[in-house]
Amino acid sequence: MLNKLLLTVIAIALVWFGFKYWNRMVLRGDRERRREVPAGGHGTKAEAEAVEDMVECRVCGSYVPAQRPRRCGRPDCPF
């Protein structure tokens, strides 16, 4: 009887600590993944350099790239 009780307690403890260990590994992986992405939201330096500043068109209100603005197709477009 004592052997069965001891075996049950050991099995419960193994499952309990196994889940705690697994959960700790999952949380650590989430923290590492969040740490890989800088606060600005860009994954890598190349992606950060690929982001362009946009300016709003005074006429139609659409956003166009500040460096190379393109016409929106309206006759009164300033670009």
Short mmCIF file of N, CA and C in Angstrom, two decimals:
data_model
loop_
_atom_site.label_atom_id
_atom_site.label_comp_id
_atom_site.label_asym_id
_atom_site.label_seq_id
_atom_site.Cartn_x
_atom_site.Cartn_y
_atom_site.Cartn_z
N MET A 1 0.82 -1.20 0.00
CA MET A 1 0.00 0.00 0.00
C MET A 1 0.86 1.26 0.00
N LEU A 2 1.90 1.25 0.82
CA LEU A 2 2.78 2.41 0.92
C LEU A 2 3.54 2.62 -0.40
N ASN A 3 3.90 1.52 -1.05
CA ASN A 3 4.61 1.62 -2.33
C ASN A 3 3.74 2.29 -3.40
N LYS A 4 2.47 1.93 -3.44
CA LYS A 4 1.56 2.52 -4.43
C LYS A 4 1.37 4.01 -4.16
N LEU A 5 1.23 4.37 -2.89
CA LEU A 5 1.06 5.77 -2.52
C LEU A 5 2.31 6.57 -2.87
N LEU A 6 3.47 6.02 -2.56
CA LEU A 6 4.74 6.70 -2.87
C LEU A 6 4.92 6.83 -4.38
N LEU A 7 4.60 5.78 -5.12
CA LEU A 7 4.71 5.83 -6.58
C LEU A 7 3.75 6.87 -7.16
N THR A 8 2.54 6.98 -6.63
CA THR A 8 1.58 7.98 -7.08
C THR A 8 2.07 9.39 -6.80
N VAL A 9 2.62 9.61 -5.61
CA VAL A 9 3.15 10.94 -5.26
C VAL A 9 4.32 11.29 -6.17
N ILE A 10 5.19 10.35 -6.45
CA ILE A 10 6.34 10.61 -7.34
C ILE A 10 5.86 10.90 -8.75
N ALA A 11 4.87 10.16 -9.23
CA ALA A 11 4.34 10.40 -10.58
C ALA A 11 3.71 11.79 -10.67
N ILE A 12 2.93 12.17 -9.65
CA ILE A 12 2.31 13.50 -9.65
C ILE A 12 3.39 14.59 -9.61
N ALA A 13 4.43 14.37 -8.79
CA ALA A 13 5.51 15.36 -8.70
C ALA A 13 6.25 15.48 -10.03
N LEU A 14 6.49 14.35 -10.70
CA LEU A 14 7.17 14.40 -12.00
C LEU A 14 6.33 15.15 -13.02
N VAL A 15 5.05 14.90 -13.05
CA VAL A 15 4.18 15.60 -14.00
C VAL A 15 4.13 17.09 -13.66
N TRP A 16 3.99 17.41 -12.37
CA TRP A 16 3.93 18.81 -11.92
C TRP A 16 5.19 19.58 -12.32
N PHE A 17 6.37 19.02 -11.95
CA PHE A 17 7.62 19.71 -12.27
C PHE A 17 7.91 19.68 -13.77
N GLY A 18 7.45 18.66 -14.46
CA GLY A 18 7.62 18.62 -15.92
C GLY A 18 6.85 19.74 -16.59
N PHE A 19 5.61 19.97 -16.15
CA PHE A 19 4.83 21.08 -16.72
C PHE A 19 5.44 22.43 -16.37
N LYS A 20 5.94 22.57 -15.14
CA LYS A 20 6.58 23.83 -14.76
C LYS A 20 7.81 24.09 -15.63
N TYR A 21 8.62 23.06 -15.86
CA TYR A 21 9.81 23.18 -16.69
C TYR A 21 9.43 23.53 -18.13
N TRP A 22 8.44 22.84 -18.67
CA TRP A 22 7.99 23.08 -20.04
C TRP A 22 7.46 24.50 -20.19
N ASN A 23 6.66 24.95 -19.23
CA ASN A 23 6.10 26.30 -19.28
C ASN A 23 7.22 27.34 -19.20
N ARG A 24 8.23 27.10 -18.39
CA ARG A 24 9.36 28.02 -18.27
C ARG A 24 10.12 28.11 -19.60
N MET A 25 10.28 26.99 -20.28
CA MET A 25 10.96 26.99 -21.57
C MET A 25 10.14 27.74 -22.62
N VAL A 26 8.83 27.58 -22.60
CA VAL A 26 7.96 28.29 -23.55
C VAL A 26 8.04 29.79 -23.30
N LEU A 27 7.97 30.20 -22.04
CA LEU A 27 8.04 31.63 -21.72
C LEU A 27 9.40 32.21 -22.08
N ARG A 28 10.47 31.44 -21.87
CA ARG A 28 11.81 31.92 -22.21
C ARG A 28 11.93 32.11 -23.73
N GLY A 29 11.34 31.19 -24.49
CA GLY A 29 11.37 31.30 -25.95
C GLY A 29 10.60 32.53 -26.41
N ASP A 30 9.46 32.82 -25.77
CA ASP A 30 8.69 34.02 -26.12
C ASP A 30 9.49 35.28 -25.83
N ARG A 31 10.16 35.30 -24.68
CA ARG A 31 10.96 36.47 -24.33
C ARG A 31 12.10 36.67 -25.32
N GLU A 32 12.73 35.58 -25.73
CA GLU A 32 13.84 35.69 -26.69
C GLU A 32 13.34 36.17 -28.05
N ARG A 33 12.16 35.69 -28.46
CA ARG A 33 11.61 36.15 -29.74
C ARG A 33 11.26 37.62 -29.67
N ARG A 34 10.72 38.07 -28.54
CA ARG A 34 10.39 39.49 -28.41
C ARG A 34 11.65 40.33 -28.37
N ARG A 35 12.73 39.80 -27.81
CA ARG A 35 13.98 40.53 -27.72
C ARG A 35 14.64 40.69 -29.08
N GLU A 36 14.36 39.78 -30.02
CA GLU A 36 14.95 39.86 -31.36
C GLU A 36 14.41 41.04 -32.15
N VAL A 37 13.18 41.45 -31.89
CA VAL A 37 12.58 42.55 -32.62
C VAL A 37 12.78 43.83 -31.83
N PRO A 38 13.50 44.83 -32.38
CA PRO A 38 13.71 46.08 -31.65
C PRO A 38 12.39 46.81 -31.37
N ALA A 39 12.46 47.78 -30.47
CA ALA A 39 11.26 48.50 -30.04
C ALA A 39 10.57 49.21 -31.20
N GLY A 40 11.32 49.60 -32.23
CA GLY A 40 10.73 50.29 -33.37
C GLY A 40 9.85 49.40 -34.22
N GLY A 41 9.90 48.09 -34.01
CA GLY A 41 9.05 47.19 -34.73
C GLY A 41 9.69 46.62 -35.99
N HIS A 42 10.94 46.96 -36.27
CA HIS A 42 11.62 46.45 -37.46
C HIS A 42 12.42 45.22 -37.08
N GLY A 43 12.32 44.17 -37.87
CA GLY A 43 12.99 42.93 -37.56
C GLY A 43 14.49 43.00 -37.72
N THR A 44 14.99 43.54 -38.81
CA THR A 44 16.42 43.60 -39.05
C THR A 44 16.80 45.00 -39.49
N LYS A 45 18.10 45.24 -39.57
CA LYS A 45 18.58 46.56 -40.01
C LYS A 45 18.19 46.82 -41.46
N ALA A 46 18.22 45.77 -42.30
CA ALA A 46 17.83 45.94 -43.71
C ALA A 46 16.36 46.32 -43.83
N GLU A 47 15.52 45.71 -42.98
CA GLU A 47 14.10 46.07 -43.01
C GLU A 47 13.90 47.49 -42.51
N ALA A 48 14.67 47.91 -41.51
CA ALA A 48 14.54 49.26 -40.98
C ALA A 48 14.96 50.29 -42.02
N GLU A 49 15.97 49.95 -42.83
CA GLU A 49 16.40 50.87 -43.87
C GLU A 49 15.42 50.91 -45.04
N ALA A 50 14.63 49.87 -45.21
CA ALA A 50 13.68 49.81 -46.31
C ALA A 50 12.43 50.63 -46.04
N VAL A 51 12.22 51.07 -44.82
CA VAL A 51 11.05 51.87 -44.48
C VAL A 51 11.25 53.29 -44.98
N GLU A 52 10.23 53.83 -45.64
CA GLU A 52 10.33 55.19 -46.18
C GLU A 52 9.41 56.12 -45.41
N ASP A 53 9.82 57.39 -45.33
CA ASP A 53 8.94 58.41 -44.77
C ASP A 53 7.90 58.77 -45.81
N MET A 54 6.69 59.05 -45.34
CA MET A 54 5.59 59.39 -46.23
C MET A 54 5.13 60.81 -45.93
N VAL A 55 4.63 61.48 -46.95
CA VAL A 55 4.04 62.81 -46.78
C VAL A 55 2.62 62.78 -47.35
N GLU A 56 1.75 63.58 -46.75
CA GLU A 56 0.37 63.61 -47.19
C GLU A 56 0.20 64.60 -48.33
N CYS A 57 -0.52 64.19 -49.36
CA CYS A 57 -0.82 65.06 -50.50
C CYS A 57 -1.79 66.15 -50.02
N ARG A 58 -1.49 67.40 -50.39
CA ARG A 58 -2.33 68.52 -49.97
C ARG A 58 -3.70 68.47 -50.64
N VAL A 59 -3.78 67.85 -51.80
CA VAL A 59 -5.02 67.87 -52.58
C VAL A 59 -5.94 66.70 -52.23
N CYS A 60 -5.42 65.48 -52.38
CA CYS A 60 -6.29 64.31 -52.22
C CYS A 60 -6.18 63.65 -50.85
N GLY A 61 -5.14 63.96 -50.08
CA GLY A 61 -4.99 63.40 -48.74
C GLY A 61 -4.33 62.04 -48.70
N SER A 62 -3.95 61.49 -49.85
CA SER A 62 -3.27 60.19 -49.83
C SER A 62 -1.80 60.40 -49.48
N TYR A 63 -1.17 59.35 -49.01
CA TYR A 63 0.24 59.43 -48.62
C TYR A 63 1.12 58.92 -49.75
N VAL A 64 2.19 59.66 -50.01
CA VAL A 64 3.14 59.29 -51.05
C VAL A 64 4.54 59.30 -50.43
N PRO A 65 5.49 58.54 -51.01
CA PRO A 65 6.86 58.54 -50.47
C PRO A 65 7.47 59.94 -50.55
N ALA A 66 8.16 60.35 -49.49
CA ALA A 66 8.75 61.69 -49.44
C ALA A 66 9.92 61.81 -50.42
N GLN A 67 10.69 60.74 -50.61
CA GLN A 67 11.86 60.80 -51.47
C GLN A 67 11.50 60.80 -52.96
N ARG A 68 10.57 59.96 -53.34
CA ARG A 68 10.17 59.84 -54.75
C ARG A 68 8.66 59.90 -54.86
N PRO A 69 8.07 61.06 -54.72
CA PRO A 69 6.61 61.13 -54.82
C PRO A 69 6.13 60.84 -56.24
N ARG A 70 4.97 60.19 -56.32
CA ARG A 70 4.38 59.87 -57.62
C ARG A 70 3.03 60.55 -57.72
N ARG A 71 2.63 60.82 -58.92
CA ARG A 71 1.33 61.45 -59.15
C ARG A 71 0.22 60.48 -58.80
N CYS A 72 -0.85 61.01 -58.27
CA CYS A 72 -1.99 60.17 -57.92
C CYS A 72 -2.97 60.04 -59.07
N GLY A 73 -2.76 60.78 -60.14
CA GLY A 73 -3.64 60.69 -61.29
C GLY A 73 -4.62 61.84 -61.40
N ARG A 74 -4.75 62.64 -60.37
CA ARG A 74 -5.64 63.79 -60.43
C ARG A 74 -4.96 64.93 -61.18
N PRO A 75 -5.70 65.74 -61.91
CA PRO A 75 -5.08 66.81 -62.68
C PRO A 75 -4.47 67.90 -61.78
N ASP A 76 -4.97 68.07 -60.57
CA ASP A 76 -4.43 69.11 -59.70
C ASP A 76 -3.42 68.57 -58.69
N CYS A 77 -2.88 67.38 -58.94
CA CYS A 77 -1.90 66.78 -58.04
C CYS A 77 -0.60 67.60 -58.07
N PRO A 78 -0.05 67.96 -56.89
CA PRO A 78 1.17 68.76 -56.87
C PRO A 78 2.43 67.96 -57.17
N PHE A 79 2.35 66.65 -57.24
CA PHE A 79 3.56 65.84 -57.45
C PHE A 79 3.75 65.47 -58.86
#
